[in-house]
Amino acid sequence: MNRLTLSEQFFRDQASAAASGGLSTVLNRFSLLARMLASEIMRAGFVGKLGYTGTTNVQDENVRALDVISNDTLLQVFENMPMVCGVASEEMEEVHILPGGESGKYIVSVDPLDGSGNVDVAGQMGTIFGIYRRRTMSGVPTLADFLQPGRDLVAAGYVLYGPCTMLIYSAGGPVNGFTLDRSIGTFFLTHPNIQIPEGEGSYSVNEANESKWDDKTKAVVRAFRTQQTKCGKRAARYAGALVGDFHRTLLKGGIYMYPGEVKKPEGKLRLLYENAPLAFLCEKAGGAATDGRQRILDIVPTKLHERTRQQGRRPRSWRDARVAGASGASARAAARTDSEGADRADHWPITGRSARGRPWCWPAASSRQRAAGRAGSPACTCAGSAARCCSGR
Ligand code: FBP
């Protein structure tokens, strides 16, 4: 069977966008990065590259040997790439300005090795990337070129390193998935035009953090765990690698959450390197991604290593809440609920499919429920049909 290769798809994207070819050249670099890291990960055990380096990174996390290799390989791959003027990486405190990139019109933001906690146990890992057009005309790029909201992405994707190596991306059009044929080092189209399926799927969250969540978040996850949502049966799945959990949700439906905690409302996941690129793909695949108040794609980053922050503002109107995905009744309830304590609103990035336009319902407790000390109906972003049933329609 004559399968489309990744390079052929890049050139199709280029032709359909009547583009100059810069973007497909940049995307091609990510396929090279994917093949190089797939080989590094596979060989890590042979060459003693498992385990820690004894240092910590800008995220205050212990650095693994493969984190360093991944980031070094990223910089090597983009070193002589005149289309790209700068790289922002989860592993680097500052942006990396590429020599000779002054005329480059793109910047890239990358999580070189997501799920590095799985390195020693041969679990799923990934690379997540976002490509933006720079804002400044030319010259050395400024921070403003990097601190762009996800809605301005021109392309985004991820690589999944697991039983097979896959590269999934969108350049503004459909989300396509390619699988690496290691024997010839070529990615072939295996998952064209991915749409998050309606129906059951799984719920994915690290429930070990439950004691740190606020009551609403506890109520929502408890509802999934006890199958109390009207979204049908949901199996609990958690790979401990965002790319792995997101990939399953993209192909099988369901919901992925990394909630904020009472003491750390902004949560763990990084906006530029993790949430924005995956939110871009999620929406292109018919799903929704929110921090509980607004589309993740509308959050304008204020610093490089920002975690999806707490908005701390009440939706200005139920239209605003609607943009954040709440449906009619719950949007108004959300607006009311919020006026009683902006910081009560939980902020947790969630992604999942929804019937067009009604991603999820806000767990706003009605006054009667509050009087009875009960939480509102559970929030969920789940397969379309469930979204309809959750909001009682
Ligand atoms: P990095 O590995 O890039 O730091 O990503 C964070 C991450 O590992 C995600 O991949 C994963 O979903 C999450 O953290 C797991 O966190 P926790 O162990 O707290 O559930």
GROMACS .gro file of C-alpha atoms in nm, residues 197-199 229-232 234 286 325 327 330 353-361 377-378 380-393:
model
   37
  197PRO     CA    1  -1.422   1.022   1.911
  198GLU     CA    2  -1.751   1.066   2.091
  199GLY     CA    3  -1.838   0.809   2.347
  229THR     CA    4  -2.133   1.143   3.573
  230LYS     CA    5  -2.389   1.101   3.298
  231CYS     CA    6  -2.095   1.050   3.064
  232GLY     CA    7  -2.117   0.671   3.090
  234ARG     CA    8  -1.498   0.586   3.234
  286GLY     CA    9  -1.282   1.877   1.772
  325GLY     CA   10  -1.675   2.671   2.740
  327SER     CA   11  -2.297   2.627   2.847
  330SER     CA   12  -2.391   2.693   3.395
  353ARG     CA   13  -1.415   1.639   2.294
  354SER     CA   14  -1.753   1.806   2.315
  355ALA     CA   15  -2.053   1.850   2.097
  356ARG     CA   16  -1.956   2.155   1.893
  357GLY     CA   17  -1.978   2.470   2.108
  358ARG     CA   18  -2.065   2.304   2.439
  359PRO     CA   19  -1.740   2.162   2.578
  360TRP     CA   20  -1.827   2.120   2.940
  361CYS     CA   21  -2.043   2.236   3.221
  377SER     CA   22  -2.303   1.886   3.883
  378PRO     CA   23  -1.964   1.743   3.791
  380CYS     CA   24  -1.633   1.720   3.239
  381THR     CA   25  -1.492   1.753   2.893
  382CYS     CA   26  -1.573   1.425   2.753
  383ALA     CA   27  -1.684   1.264   2.435
  384GLY     CA   28  -1.958   1.474   2.269
  385SER     CA   29  -2.260   1.269   2.364
  386ALA     CA   30  -2.159   1.278   2.729
  387ALA     CA   31  -2.117   1.659   2.714
  388ARG     CA   32  -2.476   1.685   2.597
  389CYS     CA   33  -2.598   1.452   2.875
  390CYS     CA   34  -2.387   1.627   3.146
  391SER     CA   35  -2.557   1.959   3.085
  392GLY     CA   36  -2.894   1.786   3.119
  393ARG     CA   37  -2.985   1.829   2.756
   0.00000   0.00000   0.00000
